Short mmCIF file of C-alpha atoms in Angstrom, two decimals:
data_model
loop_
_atom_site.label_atom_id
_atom_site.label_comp_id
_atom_site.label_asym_id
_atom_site.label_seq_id
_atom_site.Cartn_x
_atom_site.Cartn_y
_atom_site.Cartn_z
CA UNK A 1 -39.53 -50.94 9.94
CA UNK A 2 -39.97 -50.67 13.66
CA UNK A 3 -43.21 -49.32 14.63
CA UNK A 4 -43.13 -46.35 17.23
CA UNK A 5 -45.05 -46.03 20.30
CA UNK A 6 -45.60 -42.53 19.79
CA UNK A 7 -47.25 -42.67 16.49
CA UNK A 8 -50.00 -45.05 17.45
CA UNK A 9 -53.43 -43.87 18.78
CA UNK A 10 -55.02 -44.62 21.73
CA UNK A 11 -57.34 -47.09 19.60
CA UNK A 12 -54.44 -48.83 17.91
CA UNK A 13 -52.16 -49.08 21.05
CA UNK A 14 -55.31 -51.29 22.43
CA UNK A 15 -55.31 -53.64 19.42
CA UNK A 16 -51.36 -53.70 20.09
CA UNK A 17 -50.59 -57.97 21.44
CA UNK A 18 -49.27 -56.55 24.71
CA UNK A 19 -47.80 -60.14 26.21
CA UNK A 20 -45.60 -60.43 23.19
CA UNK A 21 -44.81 -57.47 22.21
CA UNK A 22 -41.61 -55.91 23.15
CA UNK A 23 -41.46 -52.74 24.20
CA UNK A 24 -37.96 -50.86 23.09
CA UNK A 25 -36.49 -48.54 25.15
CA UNK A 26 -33.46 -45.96 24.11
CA UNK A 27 -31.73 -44.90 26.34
CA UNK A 28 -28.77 -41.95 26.03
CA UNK A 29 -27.76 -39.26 27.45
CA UNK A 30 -26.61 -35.39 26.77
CA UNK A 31 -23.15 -34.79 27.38
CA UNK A 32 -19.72 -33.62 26.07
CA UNK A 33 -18.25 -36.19 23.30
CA UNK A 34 -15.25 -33.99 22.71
CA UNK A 35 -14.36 -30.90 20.74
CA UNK A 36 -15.52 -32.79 17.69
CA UNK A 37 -18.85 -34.64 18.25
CA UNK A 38 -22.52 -33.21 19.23
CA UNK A 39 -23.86 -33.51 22.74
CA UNK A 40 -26.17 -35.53 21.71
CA UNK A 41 -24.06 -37.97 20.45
CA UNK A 42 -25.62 -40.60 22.16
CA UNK A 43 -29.20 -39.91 21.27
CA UNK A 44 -28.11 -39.75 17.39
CA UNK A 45 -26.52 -42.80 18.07
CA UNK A 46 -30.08 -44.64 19.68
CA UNK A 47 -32.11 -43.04 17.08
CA UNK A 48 -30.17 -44.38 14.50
CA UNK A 49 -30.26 -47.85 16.35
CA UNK A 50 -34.15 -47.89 16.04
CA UNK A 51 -33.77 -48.00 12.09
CA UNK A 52 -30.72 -49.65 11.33
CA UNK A 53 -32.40 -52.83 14.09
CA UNK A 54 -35.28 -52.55 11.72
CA UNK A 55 -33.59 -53.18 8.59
CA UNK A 56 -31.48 -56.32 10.45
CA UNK A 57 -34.83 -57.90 11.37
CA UNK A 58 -36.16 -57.15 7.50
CA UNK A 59 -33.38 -59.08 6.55
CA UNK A 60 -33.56 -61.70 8.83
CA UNK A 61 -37.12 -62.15 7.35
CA UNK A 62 -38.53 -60.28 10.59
CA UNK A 63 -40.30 -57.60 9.26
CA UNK A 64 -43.65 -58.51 11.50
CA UNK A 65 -41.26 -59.00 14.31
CA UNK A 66 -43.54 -58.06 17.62
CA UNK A 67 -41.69 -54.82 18.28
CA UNK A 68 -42.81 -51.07 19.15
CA UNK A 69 -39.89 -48.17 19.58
CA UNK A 70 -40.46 -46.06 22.56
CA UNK A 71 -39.07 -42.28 22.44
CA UNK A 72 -35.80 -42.17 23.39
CA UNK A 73 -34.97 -40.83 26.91
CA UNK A 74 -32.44 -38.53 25.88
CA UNK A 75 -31.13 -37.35 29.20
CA UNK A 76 -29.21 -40.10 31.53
CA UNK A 77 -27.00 -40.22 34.47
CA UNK A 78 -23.23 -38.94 33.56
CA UNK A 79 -21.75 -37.69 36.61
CA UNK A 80 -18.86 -38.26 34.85
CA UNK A 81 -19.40 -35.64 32.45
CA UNK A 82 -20.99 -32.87 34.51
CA UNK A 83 -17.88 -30.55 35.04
CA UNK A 84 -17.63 -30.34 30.94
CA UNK A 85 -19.77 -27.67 29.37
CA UNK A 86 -23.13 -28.76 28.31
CA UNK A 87 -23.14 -32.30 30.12
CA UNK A 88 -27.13 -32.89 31.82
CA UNK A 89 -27.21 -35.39 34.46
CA UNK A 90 -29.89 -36.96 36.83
CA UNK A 91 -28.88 -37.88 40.44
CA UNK A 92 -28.85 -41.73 40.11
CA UNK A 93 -32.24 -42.13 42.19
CA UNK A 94 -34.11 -39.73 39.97
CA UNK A 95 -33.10 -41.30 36.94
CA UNK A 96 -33.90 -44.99 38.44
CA UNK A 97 -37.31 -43.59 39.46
CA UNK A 98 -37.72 -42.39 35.61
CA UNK A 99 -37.35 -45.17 33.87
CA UNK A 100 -39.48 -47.37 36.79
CA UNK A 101 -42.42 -44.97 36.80
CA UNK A 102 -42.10 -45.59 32.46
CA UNK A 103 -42.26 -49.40 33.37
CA UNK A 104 -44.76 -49.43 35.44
CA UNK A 105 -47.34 -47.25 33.28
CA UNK A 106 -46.47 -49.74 30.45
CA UNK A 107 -47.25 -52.56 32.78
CA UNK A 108 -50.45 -51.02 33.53
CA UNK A 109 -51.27 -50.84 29.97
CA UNK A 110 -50.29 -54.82 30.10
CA UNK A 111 -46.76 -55.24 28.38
CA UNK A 112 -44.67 -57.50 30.19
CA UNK A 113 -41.69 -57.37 28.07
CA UNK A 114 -39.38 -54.26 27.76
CA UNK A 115 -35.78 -54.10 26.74
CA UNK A 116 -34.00 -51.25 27.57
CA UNK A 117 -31.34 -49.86 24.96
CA UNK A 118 -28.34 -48.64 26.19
CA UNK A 119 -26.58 -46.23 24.38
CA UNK A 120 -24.76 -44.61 26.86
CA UNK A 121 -22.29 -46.90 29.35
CA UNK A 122 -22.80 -44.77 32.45
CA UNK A 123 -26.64 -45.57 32.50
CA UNK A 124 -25.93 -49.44 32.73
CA UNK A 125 -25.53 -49.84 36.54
CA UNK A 126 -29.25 -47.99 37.47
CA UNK A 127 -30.82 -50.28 34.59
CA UNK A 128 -28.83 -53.33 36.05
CA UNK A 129 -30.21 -52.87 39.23
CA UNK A 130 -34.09 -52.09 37.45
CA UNK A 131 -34.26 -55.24 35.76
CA UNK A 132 -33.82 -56.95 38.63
CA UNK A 133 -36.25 -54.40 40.95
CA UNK A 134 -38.81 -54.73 38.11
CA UNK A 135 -38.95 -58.53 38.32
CA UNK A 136 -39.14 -59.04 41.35
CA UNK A 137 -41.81 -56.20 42.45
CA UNK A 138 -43.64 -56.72 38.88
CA UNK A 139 -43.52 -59.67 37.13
CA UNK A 140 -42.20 -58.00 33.95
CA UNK A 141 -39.23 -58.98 31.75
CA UNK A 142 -36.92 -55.96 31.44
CA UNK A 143 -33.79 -57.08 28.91
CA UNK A 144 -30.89 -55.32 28.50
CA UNK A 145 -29.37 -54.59 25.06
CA UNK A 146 -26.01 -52.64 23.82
CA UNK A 147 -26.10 -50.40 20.98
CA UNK A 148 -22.23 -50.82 20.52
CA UNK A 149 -21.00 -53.72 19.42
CA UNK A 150 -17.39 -52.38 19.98
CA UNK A 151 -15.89 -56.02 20.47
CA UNK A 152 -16.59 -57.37 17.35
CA UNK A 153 -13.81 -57.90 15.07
CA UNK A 154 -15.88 -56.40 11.77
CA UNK A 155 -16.01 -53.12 14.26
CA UNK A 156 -12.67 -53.38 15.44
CA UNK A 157 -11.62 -52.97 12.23
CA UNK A 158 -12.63 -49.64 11.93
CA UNK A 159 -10.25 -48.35 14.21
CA UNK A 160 -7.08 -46.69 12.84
CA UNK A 161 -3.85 -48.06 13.39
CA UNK A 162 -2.18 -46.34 16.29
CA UNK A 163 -5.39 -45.40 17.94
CA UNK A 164 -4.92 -47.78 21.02
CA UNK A 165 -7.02 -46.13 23.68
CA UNK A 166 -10.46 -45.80 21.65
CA UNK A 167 -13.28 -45.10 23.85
CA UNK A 168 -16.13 -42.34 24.74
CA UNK A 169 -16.31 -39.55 22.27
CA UNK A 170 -13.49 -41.25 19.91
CA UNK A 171 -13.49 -42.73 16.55
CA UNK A 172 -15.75 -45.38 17.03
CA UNK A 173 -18.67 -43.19 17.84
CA UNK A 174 -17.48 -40.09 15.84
CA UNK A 175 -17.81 -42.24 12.71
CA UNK A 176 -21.46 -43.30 14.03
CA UNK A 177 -22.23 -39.72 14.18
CA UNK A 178 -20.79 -38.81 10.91
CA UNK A 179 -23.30 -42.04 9.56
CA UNK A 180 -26.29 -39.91 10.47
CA UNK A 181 -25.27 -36.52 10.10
CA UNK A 182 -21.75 -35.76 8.80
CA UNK A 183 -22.42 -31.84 9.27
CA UNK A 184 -22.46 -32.68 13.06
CA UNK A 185 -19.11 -33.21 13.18
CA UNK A 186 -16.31 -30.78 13.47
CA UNK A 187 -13.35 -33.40 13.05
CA UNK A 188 -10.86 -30.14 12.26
CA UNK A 189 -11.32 -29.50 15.73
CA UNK A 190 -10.66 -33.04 17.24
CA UNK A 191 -7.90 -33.77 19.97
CA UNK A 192 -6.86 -37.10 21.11
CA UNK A 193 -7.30 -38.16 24.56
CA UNK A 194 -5.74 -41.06 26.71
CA UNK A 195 -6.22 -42.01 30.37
CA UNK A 196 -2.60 -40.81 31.91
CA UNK A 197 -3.19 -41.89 35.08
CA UNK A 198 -4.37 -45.59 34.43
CA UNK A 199 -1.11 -45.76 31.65
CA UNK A 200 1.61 -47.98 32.59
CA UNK A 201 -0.48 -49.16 35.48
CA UNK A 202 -0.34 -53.26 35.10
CA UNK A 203 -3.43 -54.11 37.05
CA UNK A 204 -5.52 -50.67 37.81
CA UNK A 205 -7.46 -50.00 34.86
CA UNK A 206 -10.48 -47.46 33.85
CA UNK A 207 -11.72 -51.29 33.65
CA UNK A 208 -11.38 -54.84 34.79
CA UNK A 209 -10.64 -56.66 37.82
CA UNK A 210 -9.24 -53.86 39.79
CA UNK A 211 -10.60 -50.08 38.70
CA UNK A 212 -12.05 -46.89 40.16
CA UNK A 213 -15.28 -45.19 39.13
CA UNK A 214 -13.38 -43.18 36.37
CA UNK A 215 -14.27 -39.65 35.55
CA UNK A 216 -14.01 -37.14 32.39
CA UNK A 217 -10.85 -35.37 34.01
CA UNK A 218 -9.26 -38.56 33.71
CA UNK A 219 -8.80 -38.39 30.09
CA UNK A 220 -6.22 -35.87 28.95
CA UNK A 221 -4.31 -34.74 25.62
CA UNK A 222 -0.38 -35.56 25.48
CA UNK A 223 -0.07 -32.12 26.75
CA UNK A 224 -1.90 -33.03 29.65
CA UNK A 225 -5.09 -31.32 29.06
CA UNK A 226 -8.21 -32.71 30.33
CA UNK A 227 -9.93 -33.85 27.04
CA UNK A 228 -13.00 -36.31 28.14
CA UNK A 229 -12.47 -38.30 25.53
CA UNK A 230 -10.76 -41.75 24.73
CA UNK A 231 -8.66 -42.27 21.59
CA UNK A 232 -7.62 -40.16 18.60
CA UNK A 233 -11.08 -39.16 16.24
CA UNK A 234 -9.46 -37.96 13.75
CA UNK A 235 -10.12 -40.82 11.73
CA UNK A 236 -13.48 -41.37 11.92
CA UNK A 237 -15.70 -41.28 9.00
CA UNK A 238 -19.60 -41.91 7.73
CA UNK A 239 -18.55 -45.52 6.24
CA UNK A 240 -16.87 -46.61 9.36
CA UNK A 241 -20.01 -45.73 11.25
CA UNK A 242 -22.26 -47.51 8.77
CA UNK A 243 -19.99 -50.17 9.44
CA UNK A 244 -20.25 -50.27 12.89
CA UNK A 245 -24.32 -49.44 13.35
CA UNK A 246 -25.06 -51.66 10.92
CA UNK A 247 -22.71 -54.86 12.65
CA UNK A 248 -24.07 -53.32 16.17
CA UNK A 249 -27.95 -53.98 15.02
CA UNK A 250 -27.01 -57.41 13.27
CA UNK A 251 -25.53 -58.91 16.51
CA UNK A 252 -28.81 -58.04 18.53
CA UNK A 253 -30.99 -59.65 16.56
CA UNK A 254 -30.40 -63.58 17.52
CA UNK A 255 -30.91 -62.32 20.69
CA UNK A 256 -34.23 -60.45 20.24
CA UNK A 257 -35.71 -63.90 18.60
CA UNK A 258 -34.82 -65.29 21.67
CA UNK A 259 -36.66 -62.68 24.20
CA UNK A 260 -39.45 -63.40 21.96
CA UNK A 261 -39.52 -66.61 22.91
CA UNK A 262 -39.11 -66.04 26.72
CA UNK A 263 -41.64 -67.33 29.12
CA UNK A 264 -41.49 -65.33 32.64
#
């Protein structure tokens, strides 16, 4: 089990190894994941994270593993969300300012390793541009980790047949919803969405070599209706997100051993 940052006292935080210990930052975001999922999909998701990462490192026979779990930051930067009901965003310079003035306290305190969890994709490019900022004005070691491991063939079989355009809000996360929380979920009201514009197109993609900053409105039903979401949910279920949390928490731990290791 991964200890959490909020839990200790002021007396225990001080007995806490602060040049080893890696600080773990969620971070998500609160915004529209479809007809079907929560808005806080993506905080679910990082909470989740935290345990299921706890139980890979048990296994791995890293259950003193030099870790503490910092509260999630549960609001992020999705522009591309904001015209969908119940979307939050930051302006990008208020959330980099955030998440530096949370480094820097920690810093203070004397950690100098953090790794920030991403749960949501729009929040990579600010945190991209931190870890660098944070080096080179502090000294500290800010990693980057993903929460999805959406590549990986053991998650990529999750994915129902047909469903070619599975993205945000879709059944990849659904299910990781539905792992938590199945009540969360209103799959009878699920549509699918696809990126119309970007179909057909043999070089211009939502990703890749040659894209465009790609926004919500950009993914509509076959009717044409702007959806936000990629993909068809509909088949999403709780053992498809175990599935995929608990291959998304085994892939990060090689990696954590290593960051361990890391001498600035």
């Amino acid at each position: 089990m991964i200890r959490k940052y909020r839990e200790l006292t002021r007396l225990e935080m001080e007995q806490v190894d602060k040049e080893e210990t890696i600080v773990l930052i969620p971070v998500g975001a609160l915004e529209q994941h479809g007809n079907q999922a929560p808005l806080g999909t993506d905080d679910i998701i990082a909470e989740a994270m935290v345990e299921y990462l706890g139980k890979a490192l048990e296994e791995a026979g890293e259950a003193d593993f030099p870790i503490l779990a910092f509260p999630v930051i549960p609001v992020g930067l999705s522009t591309e969300h904001k015209n969908f009901c119940g979307s939050i965003t930051l302006k990008p310079d208020t959330y980099y300012h955030l998440l530096y003035d949370i480094s820097e306290s920690l810093y203070r305190h004397g950690f100098r390793k953090i790794a920030f969890l991403v749960c949501h994709g729009g929040n990579l490019p600010v945190i991209q541009i931190l870890s660098r900022e944070l080096r080179s004005e502090l000294g500290m070691s800010p990693f980057i980790l993903s929460s999805g491991a959406f590549g990986h063939p053991d998650v990529q079989a999750t994915i129902s047949e047909g469903n070619h355009y599975d993205f945000h809000g879709g059944e990849m996360e659904t299910s990781m919803v539905m792992a938590v929380d199945e009540t969360l979920v209103k799959l009878e009201t699920s549509e699918a969405g696809i990126p119309s514009a970007f179909v057909g197109n043999q070089t211009l993609k939502t990703g890749g070599n040659v894209t465009i900053g790609w926004v919500s409105e950009d993914w509509k039903t076959a009717e044409g209706k702007p959806i936000g979401i990629g993909g068809d949910p509909g088949g999403a279920t709780a053992e498809k997100g175990r599935i995929i949390l608990e291959t998304s928490a085994k892939v990060l731990v090689p990696g954590l051993m290593e960051i361990r290791n890391w001498k600035a």
